[in-house]
Amino acid sequence: MKQIGHMPTHIEWQQCTKHVLLKTGIKMYYMEAGDPEKEPLILIHGFSDSSRIWRSVMEELQDSFHMYAIDLRGFGQSDQPAQYLYTMYQHCEDVVAFMEAMQIESADMIGHSLGSMVAQVIAFAAPEKVRRVVLVSTALRRHETAREVKEFVNSFSNMDWQNAEDKVLQQMMLPSPEKCYDPQFAAGYLMTLRGLSGKSLCAGKLGMMIYDGRNFMQFITAPVMVVWGTEDDIFTEECQTEVHEYLPEARYLSMEGIPHDIPSVAPLELVEAVKNFMSSSR
């Protein structure tokens, strides 16, 4: 049966997700949508986000793919194991285990921010699982100083995420909600944040901070498209120059005036780019 039709709103999202217990021990939650007769597409969110960030993208791609938007370990509704950090390699093992559980032999992938780093690792370590990959707001590594890391851990680990006021969470994590394409996004994102803990956020962030894709990026064989917003103040133009150095054959698209959170700010432009890339790289 086709699952094309109503896409749950941001407020309805958590009540409409499914879950599966992976062989890695993680109970992973995910949103499934689209046409089961089409090629599978796996969408991987960024830091502090969940599958919810892909809502507008999924709504526009329902006719084109059989989509699975996942919650990585430590984020969304998925398990938050007590670890000092969640490495990109653990995320990779989880996604591959998810594909096996769903009986997906190979898939197209779109990863945003943290999720783009996970997609990088999967494309290198399990190339048979990846047909084409879109890296959105990506980088090969983080560039924080030791002082910045310490400040982050102190502020996030001591934060009472469940009981914090909306204005506090919004100021920290979504200071410009008016830029979001979907007016319900901010309310949904705050719900997502309240389901997290300081420990899981620190584990996720520290896993990003120790990651360095320069060690293997040039060995990725799947077709790659890199999408970046020129107003991205997290993964800056310097980061994109480095990505290009290691992935010279990839297709590159810069979105003028768009910030880091492309899936929530410019989903229609992203969808158009994805469709063009997928149709020209079969």
mmCIF file of C-alpha atoms in Angstrom:
data_model
loop_
_atom_site.group_PDB
_atom_site.id
_atom_site.type_symbol
_atom_site.label_atom_id
_atom_site.label_comp_id
_atom_site.label_asym_id
_atom_site.label_seq_id
_atom_site.Cartn_x
_atom_site.Cartn_y
_atom_site.Cartn_z
ATOM 1 C CA MET A 1 0.000 0.000 0.000
ATOM 2 C CA LYS A 2 1.322 3.445 -0.882
ATOM 3 C CA GLN A 3 1.913 5.788 2.044
ATOM 4 C CA ILE A 4 1.528 8.965 -0.008
ATOM 5 C CA GLY A 5 -0.822 11.543 1.428
ATOM 6 C CA HIS A 6 -1.030 13.433 4.711
ATOM 7 C CA MET A 7 2.341 14.108 6.278
ATOM 8 C CA PRO A 8 2.107 14.401 10.075
ATOM 9 C CA THR A 9 2.527 17.947 11.339
ATOM 10 C CA HIS A 10 5.405 18.846 13.631
ATOM 11 C CA ILE A 11 3.030 18.605 16.580
ATOM 12 C CA GLU A 12 1.746 15.167 15.486
ATOM 13 C CA TRP A 13 5.172 13.831 14.552
ATOM 14 C CA GLN A 14 6.163 11.862 17.650
ATOM 15 C CA GLN A 15 2.838 10.029 17.747
ATOM 16 C CA CYS A 16 3.307 8.844 14.159
ATOM 17 C CA THR A 17 6.849 7.482 14.240
ATOM 18 C CA LYS A 18 7.740 3.787 14.293
ATOM 19 C CA HIS A 19 10.618 2.041 16.030
ATOM 20 C CA VAL A 20 12.831 -1.006 15.588
ATOM 21 C CA LEU A 21 15.353 -2.684 17.894
ATOM 22 C CA LEU A 22 18.698 -2.850 16.123
ATOM 23 C CA LYS A 23 21.356 -5.512 16.531
ATOM 24 C CA THR A 24 23.574 -2.734 17.948
ATOM 25 C CA GLY A 25 21.219 -2.660 20.948
ATOM 26 C CA ILE A 26 19.646 0.703 20.050
ATOM 27 C CA LYS A 27 15.893 1.165 19.752
ATOM 28 C CA MET A 28 15.751 3.481 16.772
ATOM 29 C CA TYR A 29 12.703 5.585 15.940
ATOM 30 C CA TYR A 30 11.951 6.628 12.394
ATOM 31 C CA MET A 31 9.333 8.151 10.116
ATOM 32 C CA GLU A 32 8.460 6.210 6.995
ATOM 33 C CA ALA A 33 6.713 7.886 4.074
ATOM 34 C CA GLY A 34 6.445 7.917 0.310
ATOM 35 C CA ASP A 35 5.944 5.223 -2.294
ATOM 36 C CA PRO A 36 7.165 1.717 -1.317
ATOM 37 C CA GLU A 37 7.557 0.931 -5.012
ATOM 38 C CA LYS A 38 10.201 3.661 -5.385
ATOM 39 C CA GLU A 39 13.879 3.584 -4.481
ATOM 40 C CA PRO A 40 14.655 3.921 -0.746
ATOM 41 C CA LEU A 41 15.955 7.210 0.600
ATOM 42 C CA ILE A 42 17.406 7.531 4.105
ATOM 43 C CA LEU A 43 17.449 10.986 5.720
ATOM 44 C CA ILE A 44 19.834 11.656 8.602
ATOM 45 C CA HIS A 45 19.329 14.723 10.809
ATOM 46 C CA GLY A 46 21.857 17.023 12.427
ATOM 47 C CA PHE A 47 22.913 17.795 15.992
ATOM 48 C CA SER A 48 20.044 18.311 18.485
ATOM 49 C CA ASP A 49 17.509 17.598 15.722
ATOM 50 C CA SER A 50 15.429 14.547 14.878
ATOM 51 C CA SER A 51 13.653 13.047 11.891
ATOM 52 C CA ARG A 52 11.226 15.938 12.266
ATOM 53 C CA ILE A 53 13.582 18.377 10.497
ATOM 54 C CA TRP A 54 12.911 16.537 7.229
ATOM 55 C CA ARG A 55 9.141 16.981 7.321
ATOM 56 C CA SER A 56 8.845 19.593 4.563
ATOM 57 C CA VAL A 57 11.421 17.796 2.404
ATOM 58 C CA MET A 58 9.574 14.495 2.775
ATOM 59 C CA GLU A 59 6.268 16.096 1.918
ATOM 60 C CA GLU A 60 7.685 17.243 -1.418
ATOM 61 C CA LEU A 61 9.447 13.945 -2.217
ATOM 62 C CA GLN A 62 6.565 11.568 -1.478
ATOM 63 C CA ASP A 63 6.038 10.684 -5.130
ATOM 64 C CA SER A 64 9.728 10.117 -5.809
ATOM 65 C CA PHE A 65 11.087 7.901 -3.020
ATOM 66 C CA HIS A 66 10.334 5.425 -0.273
ATOM 67 C CA MET A 67 11.697 7.483 2.609
ATOM 68 C CA TYR A 68 13.007 6.648 6.053
ATOM 69 C CA ALA A 69 13.912 9.601 8.288
ATOM 70 C CA ILE A 70 15.700 8.251 11.348
ATOM 71 C CA ASP A 71 16.489 9.478 14.852
ATOM 72 C CA LEU A 72 20.164 8.820 15.576
ATOM 73 C CA ARG A 73 21.199 7.347 18.920
ATOM 74 C CA GLY A 74 21.024 10.007 21.600
ATOM 75 C CA PHE A 75 18.565 12.164 19.656
ATOM 76 C CA GLY A 76 14.848 12.416 18.991
ATOM 77 C CA GLN A 77 12.960 9.468 20.415
ATOM 78 C CA SER A 78 15.753 6.930 19.944
ATOM 79 C CA ASP A 79 17.662 5.450 22.877
ATOM 80 C CA GLN A 80 20.097 7.690 24.724
ATOM 81 C CA PRO A 81 22.725 5.241 26.020
ATOM 82 C CA ALA A 82 24.944 6.433 28.840
ATOM 83 C CA GLN A 83 28.181 7.037 26.938
ATOM 84 C CA TYR A 84 30.820 9.746 27.073
ATOM 85 C CA LEU A 85 30.414 10.257 23.352
ATOM 86 C CA TYR A 86 28.554 8.917 20.326
ATOM 87 C CA THR A 87 31.089 8.480 17.535
ATOM 88 C CA MET A 88 30.366 8.760 13.820
ATOM 89 C CA TYR A 89 31.335 5.113 13.546
ATOM 90 C CA GLN A 90 28.686 4.063 16.079
ATOM 91 C CA HIS A 91 26.106 6.084 14.160
ATOM 92 C CA CYS A 92 27.300 4.360 10.979
ATOM 93 C CA GLU A 93 26.837 0.912 12.539
ATOM 94 C CA ASP A 94 23.337 1.916 13.691
ATOM 95 C CA VAL A 95 22.274 3.112 10.235
ATOM 96 C CA VAL A 96 23.619 -0.006 8.521
ATOM 97 C CA ALA A 97 21.857 -2.141 11.145
ATOM 98 C CA PHE A 98 18.669 -0.181 10.472
ATOM 99 C CA MET A 99 18.973 -0.905 6.761
ATOM 100 C CA GLU A 100 19.402 -4.593 7.491
ATOM 101 C CA ALA A 101 16.379 -4.583 9.800
ATOM 102 C CA MET A 102 14.307 -2.882 7.081
ATOM 103 C CA GLN A 103 15.752 -5.256 4.447
ATOM 104 C CA ILE A 104 17.178 -2.349 2.462
ATOM 105 C CA GLU A 105 20.098 -3.559 0.378
ATOM 106 C CA SER A 106 21.204 -0.089 -0.712
ATOM 107 C CA ALA A 107 19.749 3.402 -0.616
ATOM 108 C CA ASP A 108 20.221 7.017 -1.528
ATOM 109 C CA MET A 109 21.120 9.152 1.490
ATOM 110 C CA ILE A 110 20.769 12.765 2.544
ATOM 111 C CA GLY A 111 22.584 13.902 5.669
ATOM 112 C CA HIS A 112 22.455 17.303 7.315
ATOM 113 C CA SER A 113 25.299 18.655 9.492
ATOM 114 C CA LEU A 114 26.070 15.843 11.987
ATOM 115 C CA GLY A 115 24.051 13.569 9.713
ATOM 116 C CA SER A 116 26.231 14.501 6.753
ATOM 117 C CA MET A 117 29.277 13.300 8.689
ATOM 118 C CA VAL A 118 27.495 10.016 9.405
ATOM 119 C CA ALA A 119 26.683 9.708 5.699
ATOM 120 C CA GLN A 120 30.350 10.303 4.867
ATOM 121 C CA VAL A 121 31.393 7.382 7.053
ATOM 122 C CA ILE A 122 28.720 5.060 5.643
ATOM 123 C CA ALA A 123 29.690 5.928 2.051
ATOM 124 C CA PHE A 124 33.306 5.042 2.874
ATOM 125 C CA ALA A 125 32.930 2.075 5.225
ATOM 126 C CA ALA A 126 29.873 0.419 3.616
ATOM 127 C CA PRO A 127 29.960 1.567 -0.030
ATOM 128 C CA GLU A 128 27.649 -1.229 -1.116
ATOM 129 C CA LYS A 129 24.913 0.354 1.013
ATOM 130 C CA VAL A 130 25.040 3.799 -0.622
ATOM 131 C CA ARG A 131 23.856 4.571 -4.142
ATOM 132 C CA ARG A 132 24.102 8.374 -4.077
ATOM 133 C CA VAL A 133 24.656 10.792 -1.236
ATOM 134 C CA VAL A 134 23.743 14.429 -0.600
ATOM 135 C CA LEU A 135 25.777 16.212 2.077
ATOM 136 C CA VAL A 136 23.897 19.252 3.372
ATOM 137 C CA SER A 137 25.693 21.868 5.492
ATOM 138 C CA THR A 138 28.675 19.575 5.801
ATOM 139 C CA ALA A 139 32.300 19.642 6.929
ATOM 140 C CA LEU A 140 35.127 17.169 7.353
ATOM 141 C CA ARG A 141 35.807 18.147 10.955
ATOM 142 C CA ARG A 142 34.957 20.625 13.682
ATOM 143 C CA HIS A 143 37.226 23.537 14.558
ATOM 144 C CA GLU A 144 36.472 24.287 18.226
ATOM 145 C CA THR A 145 39.181 25.334 20.631
ATOM 146 C CA ALA A 146 39.672 23.519 23.936
ATOM 147 C CA ARG A 147 38.057 26.463 25.716
ATOM 148 C CA GLU A 148 34.981 26.319 23.470
ATOM 149 C CA VAL A 149 34.597 22.589 24.101
ATOM 150 C CA LYS A 150 34.802 23.093 27.860
ATOM 151 C CA GLU A 151 32.257 25.918 27.784
ATOM 152 C CA PHE A 152 29.863 23.824 25.716
ATOM 153 C CA VAL A 153 30.074 20.796 28.018
ATOM 154 C CA ASN A 154 29.571 22.931 31.124
ATOM 155 C CA SER A 155 26.541 24.798 29.765
ATOM 156 C CA PHE A 156 24.791 21.858 28.110
ATOM 157 C CA SER A 157 25.400 19.240 30.799
ATOM 158 C CA ASN A 158 24.053 21.528 33.539
ATOM 159 C CA MET A 159 20.985 22.609 31.575
ATOM 160 C CA ASP A 160 17.541 21.404 32.682
ATOM 161 C CA TRP A 161 16.227 20.741 29.188
ATOM 162 C CA GLN A 162 12.869 19.342 30.287
ATOM 163 C CA ASN A 163 11.873 22.368 32.377
ATOM 164 C CA ALA A 164 13.607 25.232 30.603
ATOM 165 C CA GLU A 165 11.416 28.094 29.412
ATOM 166 C CA ASP A 166 10.619 28.270 25.715
ATOM 167 C CA LYS A 167 12.396 31.604 25.312
ATOM 168 C CA VAL A 168 15.578 30.189 26.867
ATOM 169 C CA LEU A 169 15.639 27.143 24.587
ATOM 170 C CA GLN A 170 14.797 29.242 21.574
ATOM 171 C CA GLN A 171 17.518 31.780 22.309
ATOM 172 C CA MET A 172 20.081 28.991 22.641
ATOM 173 C CA MET A 173 19.062 26.711 19.790
ATOM 174 C CA LEU A 174 16.725 28.546 17.380
ATOM 175 C CA PRO A 175 17.303 32.301 17.646
ATOM 176 C CA SER A 176 15.602 33.106 14.306
ATOM 177 C CA PRO A 177 12.427 30.982 14.109
ATOM 178 C CA GLU A 178 10.917 33.396 11.584
ATOM 179 C CA LYS A 179 13.316 32.007 8.971
ATOM 180 C CA CYS A 180 11.748 28.539 9.119
ATOM 181 C CA TYR A 181 9.633 27.544 6.129
ATOM 182 C CA ASP A 182 7.018 25.765 8.257
ATOM 183 C CA PRO A 183 5.574 28.015 10.990
ATOM 184 C CA GLN A 184 5.060 24.964 13.222
ATOM 185 C CA PHE A 185 8.718 23.993 13.100
ATOM 186 C CA ALA A 186 9.766 25.968 16.182
ATOM 187 C CA ALA A 187 7.099 24.401 18.414
ATOM 188 C CA GLY A 188 8.042 20.932 17.219
ATOM 189 C CA TYR A 189 11.746 21.572 17.713
ATOM 190 C CA LEU A 190 11.192 22.694 21.292
ATOM 191 C CA MET A 191 9.316 19.421 21.916
ATOM 192 C CA THR A 192 12.308 17.535 20.528
ATOM 193 C CA LEU A 193 14.761 19.429 22.742
ATOM 194 C CA ARG A 194 12.739 18.666 25.867
ATOM 195 C CA GLY A 195 13.105 14.973 25.156
ATOM 196 C CA LEU A 196 16.888 15.203 25.301
ATOM 197 C CA SER A 197 19.342 15.302 28.166
ATOM 198 C CA GLY A 198 22.488 17.288 28.718
ATOM 199 C CA LYS A 199 24.514 14.066 28.786
ATOM 200 C CA SER A 200 23.206 12.831 25.434
ATOM 201 C CA LEU A 201 23.767 16.226 23.814
ATOM 202 C CA CYS A 202 27.324 16.342 25.120
ATOM 203 C CA ALA A 203 27.943 12.792 23.900
ATOM 204 C CA GLY A 204 26.674 13.749 20.461
ATOM 205 C CA LYS A 205 28.694 16.947 20.318
ATOM 206 C CA LEU A 206 31.917 15.329 21.522
ATOM 207 C CA GLY A 207 31.512 12.625 18.884
ATOM 208 C CA MET A 208 31.453 15.358 16.250
ATOM 209 C CA MET A 209 34.440 17.125 17.740
ATOM 210 C CA ILE A 210 36.770 14.123 17.466
ATOM 211 C CA TYR A 211 35.668 13.267 13.927
ATOM 212 C CA ASP A 212 38.037 13.862 10.999
ATOM 213 C CA GLY A 213 36.838 12.826 7.548
ATOM 214 C CA ARG A 214 40.093 13.804 5.853
ATOM 215 C CA ASN A 215 41.389 10.310 6.587
ATOM 216 C CA PHE A 216 39.114 8.640 4.059
ATOM 217 C CA MET A 217 36.969 11.139 2.154
ATOM 218 C CA GLN A 218 38.891 10.698 -1.100
ATOM 219 C CA PHE A 219 38.016 6.994 -1.130
ATOM 220 C CA ILE A 220 34.236 7.548 -1.424
ATOM 221 C CA THR A 221 33.025 6.153 -4.745
ATOM 222 C CA ALA A 222 29.295 6.995 -4.690
ATOM 223 C CA PRO A 223 28.135 10.120 -6.576
ATOM 224 C CA VAL A 224 28.109 13.044 -4.120
ATOM 225 C CA MET A 225 26.400 16.411 -4.051
ATOM 226 C CA VAL A 226 27.351 19.032 -1.453
ATOM 227 C CA VAL A 227 24.786 21.713 -0.589
ATOM 228 C CA TRP A 228 25.781 24.743 1.484
ATOM 229 C CA GLY A 229 24.153 28.015 2.501
ATOM 230 C CA THR A 230 26.314 31.113 2.171
ATOM 231 C CA GLU A 231 25.092 32.388 5.559
ATOM 232 C CA ASP A 232 26.176 29.199 7.356
ATOM 233 C CA ASP A 233 28.085 30.391 10.425
ATOM 234 C CA ILE A 234 28.742 26.858 11.720
ATOM 235 C CA PHE A 235 30.311 25.118 8.734
ATOM 236 C CA THR A 236 31.764 28.147 7.006
ATOM 237 C CA GLU A 237 33.212 28.736 3.549
ATOM 238 C CA GLU A 238 36.571 27.595 4.905
ATOM 239 C CA CYS A 239 35.007 24.215 5.698
ATOM 240 C CA GLN A 240 33.581 23.985 2.175
ATOM 241 C CA THR A 241 36.968 24.687 0.633
ATOM 242 C CA GLU A 242 38.367 21.788 2.609
ATOM 243 C CA VAL A 243 35.540 19.487 1.525
ATOM 244 C CA HIS A 244 36.185 20.403 -2.116
ATOM 245 C CA GLU A 245 39.861 19.598 -1.705
ATOM 246 C CA TYR A 246 39.056 16.042 -0.681
ATOM 247 C CA LEU A 247 35.961 15.577 -2.883
ATOM 248 C CA PRO A 248 36.919 17.350 -6.129
ATOM 249 C CA GLU A 249 34.545 15.257 -8.263
ATOM 250 C CA ALA A 250 31.431 16.058 -6.211
ATOM 251 C CA ARG A 251 28.711 18.397 -7.410
ATOM 252 C CA TYR A 252 28.544 21.640 -5.408
ATOM 253 C CA LEU A 253 25.605 23.963 -4.854
ATOM 254 C CA SER A 254 25.726 27.181 -2.835
ATOM 255 C CA MET A 255 22.401 28.656 -1.684
ATOM 256 C CA GLU A 256 22.736 32.421 -1.484
ATOM 257 C CA GLY A 257 21.611 33.944 1.820
ATOM 258 C CA ILE A 258 20.629 30.619 3.417
ATOM 259 C CA PRO A 259 21.902 29.674 6.921
ATOM 260 C CA HIS A 260 23.019 26.313 8.317
ATOM 261 C CA ASP A 261 19.588 24.722 8.758
ATOM 262 C CA ILE A 262 18.765 24.289 5.079
ATOM 263 C CA PRO A 263 16.132 21.512 5.542
ATOM 264 C CA SER A 264 13.974 23.732 7.752
ATOM 265 C CA VAL A 265 14.687 27.094 6.111
ATOM 266 C CA ALA A 266 14.854 26.271 2.383
ATOM 267 C CA PRO A 267 13.284 22.813 1.904
ATOM 268 C CA LEU A 268 11.821 23.546 -1.546
ATOM 269 C CA GLU A 269 15.170 24.677 -2.926
ATOM 270 C CA LEU A 270 16.813 21.604 -1.402
ATOM 271 C CA VAL A 271 14.185 19.303 -2.918
ATOM 272 C CA GLU A 272 14.739 20.794 -6.373
ATOM 273 C CA ALA A 273 18.489 20.295 -6.037
ATOM 274 C CA VAL A 274 18.044 16.706 -4.853
ATOM 275 C CA LYS A 275 15.727 15.838 -7.721
ATOM 276 C CA ASN A 276 18.104 17.311 -10.287
ATOM 277 C CA PHE A 277 21.066 15.485 -8.793
ATOM 278 C CA MET A 278 19.316 12.140 -8.516
ATOM 279 C CA SER A 279 17.938 12.270 -12.051
ATOM 280 C CA SER A 280 21.336 13.104 -13.552
ATOM 281 C CA SER A 281 23.414 10.552 -11.634
ATOM 282 C CA ARG A 282 21.564 7.283 -12.109
#
